[in-house]
N, CA, C and O atoms as a GROMACS GRO file, in nm:
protein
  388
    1UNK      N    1  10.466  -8.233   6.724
    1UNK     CA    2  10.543  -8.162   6.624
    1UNK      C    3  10.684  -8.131   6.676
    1UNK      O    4  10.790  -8.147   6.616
    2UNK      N    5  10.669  -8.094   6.772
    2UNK     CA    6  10.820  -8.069   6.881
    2UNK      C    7  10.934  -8.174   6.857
    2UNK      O    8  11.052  -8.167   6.821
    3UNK      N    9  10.833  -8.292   6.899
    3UNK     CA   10  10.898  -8.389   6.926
    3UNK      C   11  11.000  -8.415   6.786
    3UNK      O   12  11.122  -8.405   6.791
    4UNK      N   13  10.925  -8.450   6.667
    4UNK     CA   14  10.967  -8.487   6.541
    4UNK      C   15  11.070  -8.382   6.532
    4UNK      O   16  11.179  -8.428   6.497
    5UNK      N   17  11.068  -8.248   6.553
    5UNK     CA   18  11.177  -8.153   6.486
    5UNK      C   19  11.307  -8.230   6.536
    5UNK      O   20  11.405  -8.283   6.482
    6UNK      N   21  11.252  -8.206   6.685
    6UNK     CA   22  11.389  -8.288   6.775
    6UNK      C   23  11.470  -8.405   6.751
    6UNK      O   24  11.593  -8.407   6.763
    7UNK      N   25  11.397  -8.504   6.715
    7UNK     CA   26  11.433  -8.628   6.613
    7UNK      C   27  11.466  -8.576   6.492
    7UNK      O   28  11.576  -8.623   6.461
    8UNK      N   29  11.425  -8.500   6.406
    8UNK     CA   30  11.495  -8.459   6.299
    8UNK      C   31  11.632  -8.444   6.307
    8UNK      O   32  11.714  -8.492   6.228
    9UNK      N   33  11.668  -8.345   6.455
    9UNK     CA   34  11.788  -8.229   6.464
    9UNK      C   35  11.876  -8.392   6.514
    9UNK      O   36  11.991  -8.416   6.476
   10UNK      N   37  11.820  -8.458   6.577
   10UNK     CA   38  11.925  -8.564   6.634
   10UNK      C   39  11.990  -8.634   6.523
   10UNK      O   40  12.110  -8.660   6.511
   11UNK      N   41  11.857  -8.672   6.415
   11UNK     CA   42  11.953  -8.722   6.320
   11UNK      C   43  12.032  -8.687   6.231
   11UNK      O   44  12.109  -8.764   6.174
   12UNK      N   45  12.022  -8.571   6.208
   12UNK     CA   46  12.114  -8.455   6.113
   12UNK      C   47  12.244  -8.466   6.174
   12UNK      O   48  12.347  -8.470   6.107
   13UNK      N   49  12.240  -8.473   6.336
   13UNK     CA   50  12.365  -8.416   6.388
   13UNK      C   51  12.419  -8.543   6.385
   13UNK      O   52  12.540  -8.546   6.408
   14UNK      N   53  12.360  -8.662   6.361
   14UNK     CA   54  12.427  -8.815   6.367
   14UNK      C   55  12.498  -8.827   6.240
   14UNK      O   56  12.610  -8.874   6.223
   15UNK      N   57  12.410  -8.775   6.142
   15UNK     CA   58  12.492  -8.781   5.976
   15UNK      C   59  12.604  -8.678   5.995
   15UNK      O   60  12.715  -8.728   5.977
   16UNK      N   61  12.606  -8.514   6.034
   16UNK     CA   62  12.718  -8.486   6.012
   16UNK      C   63  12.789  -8.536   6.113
   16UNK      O   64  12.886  -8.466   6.085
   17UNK      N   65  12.838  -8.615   6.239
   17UNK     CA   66  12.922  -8.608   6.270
   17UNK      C   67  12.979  -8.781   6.212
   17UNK      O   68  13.076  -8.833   6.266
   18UNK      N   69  12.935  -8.820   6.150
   18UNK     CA   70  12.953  -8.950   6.080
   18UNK      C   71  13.051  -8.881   5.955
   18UNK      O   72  13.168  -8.911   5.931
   19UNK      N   73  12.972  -8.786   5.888
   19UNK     CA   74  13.102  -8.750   5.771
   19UNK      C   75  13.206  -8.660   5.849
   19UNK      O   76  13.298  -8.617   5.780
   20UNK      N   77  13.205  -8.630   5.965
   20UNK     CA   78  13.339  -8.554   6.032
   20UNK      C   79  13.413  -8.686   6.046
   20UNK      O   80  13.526  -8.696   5.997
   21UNK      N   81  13.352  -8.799   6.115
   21UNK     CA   82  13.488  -8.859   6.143
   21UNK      C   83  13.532  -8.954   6.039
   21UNK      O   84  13.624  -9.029   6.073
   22UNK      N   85  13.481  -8.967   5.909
   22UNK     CA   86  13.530  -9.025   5.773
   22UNK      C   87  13.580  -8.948   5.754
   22UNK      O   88  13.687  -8.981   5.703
   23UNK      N   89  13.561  -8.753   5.771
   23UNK     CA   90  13.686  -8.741   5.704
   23UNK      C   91  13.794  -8.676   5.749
   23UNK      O   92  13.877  -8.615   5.681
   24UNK      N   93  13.789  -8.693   5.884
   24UNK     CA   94  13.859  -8.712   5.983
   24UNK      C   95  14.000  -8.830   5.943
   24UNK      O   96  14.120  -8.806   5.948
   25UNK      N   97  13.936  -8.950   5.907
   25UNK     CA   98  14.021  -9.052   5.906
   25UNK      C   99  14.064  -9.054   5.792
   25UNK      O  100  14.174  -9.108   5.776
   26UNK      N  101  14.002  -9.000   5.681
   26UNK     CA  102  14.058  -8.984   5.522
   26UNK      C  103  14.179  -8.874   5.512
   26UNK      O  104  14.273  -8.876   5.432
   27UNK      N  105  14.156  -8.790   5.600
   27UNK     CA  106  14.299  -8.680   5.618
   27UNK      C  107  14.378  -8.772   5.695
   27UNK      O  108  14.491  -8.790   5.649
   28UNK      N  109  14.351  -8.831   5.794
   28UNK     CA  110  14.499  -8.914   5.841
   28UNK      C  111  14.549  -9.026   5.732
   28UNK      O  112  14.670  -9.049   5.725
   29UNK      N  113  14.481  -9.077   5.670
   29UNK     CA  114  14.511  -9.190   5.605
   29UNK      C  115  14.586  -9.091   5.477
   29UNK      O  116  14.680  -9.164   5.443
   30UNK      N  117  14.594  -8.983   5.403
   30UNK     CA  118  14.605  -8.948   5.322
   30UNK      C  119  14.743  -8.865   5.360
   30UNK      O  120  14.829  -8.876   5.273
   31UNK      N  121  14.774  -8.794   5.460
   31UNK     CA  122  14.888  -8.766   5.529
   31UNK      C  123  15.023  -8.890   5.556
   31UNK      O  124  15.146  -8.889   5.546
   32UNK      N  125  14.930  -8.978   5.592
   32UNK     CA  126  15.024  -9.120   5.604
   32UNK      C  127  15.096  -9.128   5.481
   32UNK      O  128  15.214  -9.098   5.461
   33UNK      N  129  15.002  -9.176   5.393
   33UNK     CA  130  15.035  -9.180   5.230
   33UNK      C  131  15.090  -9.112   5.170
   33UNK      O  132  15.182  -9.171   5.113
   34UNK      N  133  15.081  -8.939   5.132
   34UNK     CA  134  15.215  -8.863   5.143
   34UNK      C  135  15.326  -8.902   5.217
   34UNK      O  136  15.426  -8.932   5.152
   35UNK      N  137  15.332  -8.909   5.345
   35UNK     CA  138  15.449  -8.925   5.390
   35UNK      C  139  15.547  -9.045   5.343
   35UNK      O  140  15.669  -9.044   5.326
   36UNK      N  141  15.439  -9.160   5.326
   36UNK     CA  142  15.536  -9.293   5.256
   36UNK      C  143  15.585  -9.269   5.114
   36UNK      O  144  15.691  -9.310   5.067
   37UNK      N  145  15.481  -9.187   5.045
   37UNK     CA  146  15.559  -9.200   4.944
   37UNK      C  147  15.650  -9.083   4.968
   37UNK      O  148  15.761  -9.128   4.942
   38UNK      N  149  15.662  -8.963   5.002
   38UNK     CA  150  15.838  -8.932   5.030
   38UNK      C  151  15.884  -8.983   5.062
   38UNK      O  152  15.992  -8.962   5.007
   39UNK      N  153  15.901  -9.092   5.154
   39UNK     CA  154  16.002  -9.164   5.181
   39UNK      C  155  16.059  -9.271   5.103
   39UNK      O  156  16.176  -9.308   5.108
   40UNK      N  157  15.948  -9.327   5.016
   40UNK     CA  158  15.955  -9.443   4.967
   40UNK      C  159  15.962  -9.410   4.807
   40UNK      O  160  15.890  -9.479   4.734
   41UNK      N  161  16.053  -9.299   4.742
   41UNK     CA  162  16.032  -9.305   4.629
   41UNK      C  163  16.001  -9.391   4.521
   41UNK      O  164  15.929  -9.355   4.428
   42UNK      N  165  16.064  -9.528   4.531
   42UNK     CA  166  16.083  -9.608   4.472
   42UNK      C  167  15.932  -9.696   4.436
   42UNK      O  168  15.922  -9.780   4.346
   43UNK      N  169  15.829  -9.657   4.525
   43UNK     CA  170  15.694  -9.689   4.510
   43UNK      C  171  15.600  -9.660   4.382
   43UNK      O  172  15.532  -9.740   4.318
   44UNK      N  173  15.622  -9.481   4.361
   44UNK     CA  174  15.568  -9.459   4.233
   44UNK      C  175  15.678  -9.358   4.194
   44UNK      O  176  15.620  -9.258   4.151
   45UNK      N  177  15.804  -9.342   4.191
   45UNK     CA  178  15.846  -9.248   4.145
   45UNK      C  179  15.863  -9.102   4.252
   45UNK      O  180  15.773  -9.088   4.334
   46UNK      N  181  15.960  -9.010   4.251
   46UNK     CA  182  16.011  -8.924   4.345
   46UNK      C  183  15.895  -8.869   4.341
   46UNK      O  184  15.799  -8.902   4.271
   47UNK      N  185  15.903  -8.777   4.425
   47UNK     CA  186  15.828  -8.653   4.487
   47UNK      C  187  15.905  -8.550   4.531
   47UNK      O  188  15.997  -8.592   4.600
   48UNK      N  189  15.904  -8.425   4.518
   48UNK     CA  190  15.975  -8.330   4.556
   48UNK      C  191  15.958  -8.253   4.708
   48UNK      O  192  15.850  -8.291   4.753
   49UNK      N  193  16.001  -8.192   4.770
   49UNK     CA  194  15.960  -8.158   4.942
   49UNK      C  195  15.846  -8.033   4.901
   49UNK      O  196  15.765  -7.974   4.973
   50UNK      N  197  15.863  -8.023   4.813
   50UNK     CA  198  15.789  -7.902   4.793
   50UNK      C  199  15.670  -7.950   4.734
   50UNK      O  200  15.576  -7.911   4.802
   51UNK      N  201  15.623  -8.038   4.611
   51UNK     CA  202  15.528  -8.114   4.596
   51UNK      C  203  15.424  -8.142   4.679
   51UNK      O  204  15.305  -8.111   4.667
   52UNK      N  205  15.507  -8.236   4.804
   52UNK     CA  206  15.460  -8.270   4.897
   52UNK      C  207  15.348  -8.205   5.039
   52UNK      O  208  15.248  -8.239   5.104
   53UNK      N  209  15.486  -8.046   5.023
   53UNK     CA  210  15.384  -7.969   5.095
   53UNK      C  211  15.248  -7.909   5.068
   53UNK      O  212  15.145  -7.890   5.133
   54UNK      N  213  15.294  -7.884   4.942
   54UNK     CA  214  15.171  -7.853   4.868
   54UNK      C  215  15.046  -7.910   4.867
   54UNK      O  216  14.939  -7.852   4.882
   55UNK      N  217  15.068  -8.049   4.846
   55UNK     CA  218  14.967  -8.170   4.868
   55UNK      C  219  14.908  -8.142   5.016
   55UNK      O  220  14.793  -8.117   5.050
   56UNK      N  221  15.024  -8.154   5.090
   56UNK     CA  222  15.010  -8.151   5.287
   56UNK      C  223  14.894  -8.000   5.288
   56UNK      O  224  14.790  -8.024   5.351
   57UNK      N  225  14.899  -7.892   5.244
   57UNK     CA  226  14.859  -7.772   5.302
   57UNK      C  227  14.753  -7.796   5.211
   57UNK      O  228  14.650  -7.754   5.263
   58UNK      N  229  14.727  -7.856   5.071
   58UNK     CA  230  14.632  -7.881   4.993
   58UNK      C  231  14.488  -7.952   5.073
   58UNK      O  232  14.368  -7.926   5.073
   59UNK      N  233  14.568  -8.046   5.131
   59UNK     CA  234  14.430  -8.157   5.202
   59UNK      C  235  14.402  -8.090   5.325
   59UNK      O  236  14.296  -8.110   5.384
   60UNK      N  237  14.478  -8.022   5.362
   60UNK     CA  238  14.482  -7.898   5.512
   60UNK      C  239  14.351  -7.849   5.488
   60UNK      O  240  14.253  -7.881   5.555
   61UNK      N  241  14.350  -7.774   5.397
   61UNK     CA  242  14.288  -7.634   5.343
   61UNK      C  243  14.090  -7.696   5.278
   61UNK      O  244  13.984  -7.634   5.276
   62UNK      N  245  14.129  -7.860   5.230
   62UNK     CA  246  13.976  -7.879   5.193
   62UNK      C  247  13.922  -7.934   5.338
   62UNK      O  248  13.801  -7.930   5.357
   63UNK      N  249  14.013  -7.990   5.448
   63UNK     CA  250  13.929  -8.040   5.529
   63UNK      C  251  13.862  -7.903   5.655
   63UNK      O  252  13.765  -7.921   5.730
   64UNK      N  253  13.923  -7.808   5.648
   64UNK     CA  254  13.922  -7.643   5.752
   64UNK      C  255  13.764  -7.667   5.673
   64UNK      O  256  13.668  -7.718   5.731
   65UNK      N  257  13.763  -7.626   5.549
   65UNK     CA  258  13.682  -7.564   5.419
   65UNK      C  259  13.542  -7.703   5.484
   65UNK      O  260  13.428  -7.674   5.521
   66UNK      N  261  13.589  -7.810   5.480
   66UNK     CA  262  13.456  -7.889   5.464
   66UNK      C  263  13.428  -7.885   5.634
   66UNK      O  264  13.313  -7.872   5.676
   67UNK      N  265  13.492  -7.892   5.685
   67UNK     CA  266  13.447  -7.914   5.871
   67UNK      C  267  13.368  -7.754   5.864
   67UNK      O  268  13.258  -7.742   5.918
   68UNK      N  269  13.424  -7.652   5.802
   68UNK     CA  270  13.333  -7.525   5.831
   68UNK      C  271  13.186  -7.518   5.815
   68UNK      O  272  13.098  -7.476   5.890
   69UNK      N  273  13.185  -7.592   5.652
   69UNK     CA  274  13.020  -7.611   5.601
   69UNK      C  275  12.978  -7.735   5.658
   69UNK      O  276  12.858  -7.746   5.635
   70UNK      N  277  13.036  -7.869   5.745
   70UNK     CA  278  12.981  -7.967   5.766
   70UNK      C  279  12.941  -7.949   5.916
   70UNK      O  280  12.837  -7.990   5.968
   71UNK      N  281  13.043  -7.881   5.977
   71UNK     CA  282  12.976  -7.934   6.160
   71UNK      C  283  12.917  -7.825   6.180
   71UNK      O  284  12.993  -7.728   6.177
   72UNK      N  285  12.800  -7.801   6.201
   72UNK     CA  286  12.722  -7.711   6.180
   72UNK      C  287  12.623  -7.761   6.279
   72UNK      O  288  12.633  -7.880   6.306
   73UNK      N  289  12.527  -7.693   6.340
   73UNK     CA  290  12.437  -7.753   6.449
   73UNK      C  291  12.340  -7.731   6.351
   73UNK      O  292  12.344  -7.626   6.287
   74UNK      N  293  12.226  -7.842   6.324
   74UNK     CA  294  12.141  -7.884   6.252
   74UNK      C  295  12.046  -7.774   6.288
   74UNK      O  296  12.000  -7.731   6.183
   75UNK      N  297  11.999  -7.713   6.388
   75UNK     CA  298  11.860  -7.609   6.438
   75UNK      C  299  11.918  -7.422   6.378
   75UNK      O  300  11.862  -7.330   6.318
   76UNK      N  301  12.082  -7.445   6.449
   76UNK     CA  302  12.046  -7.287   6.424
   76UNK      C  303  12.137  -7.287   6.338
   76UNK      O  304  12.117  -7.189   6.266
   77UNK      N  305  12.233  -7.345   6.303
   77UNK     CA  306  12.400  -7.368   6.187
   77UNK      C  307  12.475  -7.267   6.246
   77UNK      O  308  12.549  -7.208   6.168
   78UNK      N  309  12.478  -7.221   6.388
   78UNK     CA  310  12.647  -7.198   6.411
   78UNK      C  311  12.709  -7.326   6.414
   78UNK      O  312  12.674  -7.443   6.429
   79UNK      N  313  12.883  -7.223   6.383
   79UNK     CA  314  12.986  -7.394   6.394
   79UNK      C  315  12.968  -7.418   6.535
   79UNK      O  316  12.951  -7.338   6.627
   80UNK      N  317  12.980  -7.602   6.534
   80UNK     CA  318  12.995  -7.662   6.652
   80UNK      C  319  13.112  -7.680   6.734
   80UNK      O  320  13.117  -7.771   6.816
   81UNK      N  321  13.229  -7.578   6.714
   81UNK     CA  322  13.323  -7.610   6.806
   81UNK      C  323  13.422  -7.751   6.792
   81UNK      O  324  13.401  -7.840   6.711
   82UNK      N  325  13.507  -7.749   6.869
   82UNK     CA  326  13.582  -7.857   6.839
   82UNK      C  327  13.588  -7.976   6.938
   82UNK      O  328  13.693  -8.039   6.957
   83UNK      N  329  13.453  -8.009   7.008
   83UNK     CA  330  13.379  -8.105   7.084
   83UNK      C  331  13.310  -8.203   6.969
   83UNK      O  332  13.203  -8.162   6.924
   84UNK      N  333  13.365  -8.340   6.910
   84UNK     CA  334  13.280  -8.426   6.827
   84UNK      C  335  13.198  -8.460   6.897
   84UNK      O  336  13.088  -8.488   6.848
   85UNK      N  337  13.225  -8.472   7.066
   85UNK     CA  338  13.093  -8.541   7.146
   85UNK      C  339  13.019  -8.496   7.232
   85UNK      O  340  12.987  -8.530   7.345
   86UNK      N  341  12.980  -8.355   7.117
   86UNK     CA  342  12.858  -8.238   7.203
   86UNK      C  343  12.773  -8.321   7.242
   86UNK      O  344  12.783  -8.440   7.213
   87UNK      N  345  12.671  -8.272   7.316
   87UNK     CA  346  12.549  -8.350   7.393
   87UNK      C  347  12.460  -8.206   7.355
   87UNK      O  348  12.342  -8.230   7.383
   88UNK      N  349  12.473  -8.085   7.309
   88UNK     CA  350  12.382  -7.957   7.322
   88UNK      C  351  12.472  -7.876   7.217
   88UNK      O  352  12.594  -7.872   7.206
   89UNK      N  353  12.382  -7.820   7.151
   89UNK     CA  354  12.444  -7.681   7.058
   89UNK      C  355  12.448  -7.622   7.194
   89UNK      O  356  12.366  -7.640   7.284
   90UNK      N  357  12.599  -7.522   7.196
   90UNK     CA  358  12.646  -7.430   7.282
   90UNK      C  359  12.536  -7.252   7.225
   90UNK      O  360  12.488  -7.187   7.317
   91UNK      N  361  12.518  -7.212   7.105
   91UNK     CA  362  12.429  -7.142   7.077
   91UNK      C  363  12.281  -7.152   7.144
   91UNK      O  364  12.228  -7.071   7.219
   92UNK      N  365  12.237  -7.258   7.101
   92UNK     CA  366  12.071  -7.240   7.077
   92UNK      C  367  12.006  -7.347   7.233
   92UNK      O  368  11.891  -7.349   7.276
   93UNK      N  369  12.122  -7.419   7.283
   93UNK     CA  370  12.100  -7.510   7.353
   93UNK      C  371  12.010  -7.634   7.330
   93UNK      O  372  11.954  -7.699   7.419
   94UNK      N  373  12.004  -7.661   7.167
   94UNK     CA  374  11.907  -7.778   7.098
   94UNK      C  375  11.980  -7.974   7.145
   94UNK      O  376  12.087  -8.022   7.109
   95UNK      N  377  11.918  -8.011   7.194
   95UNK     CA  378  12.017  -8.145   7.237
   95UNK      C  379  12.041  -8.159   7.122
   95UNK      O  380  11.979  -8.103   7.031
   96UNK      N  381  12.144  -8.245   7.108
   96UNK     CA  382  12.196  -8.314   6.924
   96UNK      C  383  12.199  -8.441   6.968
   96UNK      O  384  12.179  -8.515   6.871
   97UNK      N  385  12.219  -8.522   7.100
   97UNK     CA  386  12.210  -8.684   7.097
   97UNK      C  387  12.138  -8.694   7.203
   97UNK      O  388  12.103  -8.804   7.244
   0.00000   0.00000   0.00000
């Protein structure tokens, strides 16, 4: 029974840190993309600096919001810190890989 929980918790912690680093890479890719199109009005039409920030502190604010409810240690759900390549919840000491 042990065993299985443990395999459970490993694979939980494999899925969330799979959607950390998609969206990990969806905030860089999406920062990029703001930035070209300020620069590049001529792509779809201006953008204002202020627009922009908005957007910038916009995608800020859902990825804080989703890393809070996503990296979570599968056994006890404190946050996991800002280590993607824990080896142990720092709380509960549950291995995660």
């Amino acid at each position: 029974m042990e065993q299985r929980d443990e395999q459970r918790v490993k694979q939980e912690f494999q899925a969330r840190r799979t959607r950390q680093v998609i969206a990990i890479a969806a905030v860089i890719a999406i920062m990029v993309l703001v930035a070209v199109l300020f620069r590049r009005a001529d792509l779809f039409g201006g953008f204002s600096k202020g627009t922009i920030v908005k957007v910038q502190i916009l995608v800020i604010l859902l990825f804080v919001n989703f890393t809070a409810f996503n990296w979570r240690c599968p056994s006890c759900r404190k946050f996991l810190g800002s280590d993607i390549g824990r080896q142990t919840c720092k709380n509960c000491g549950i291995r995660l890989r």
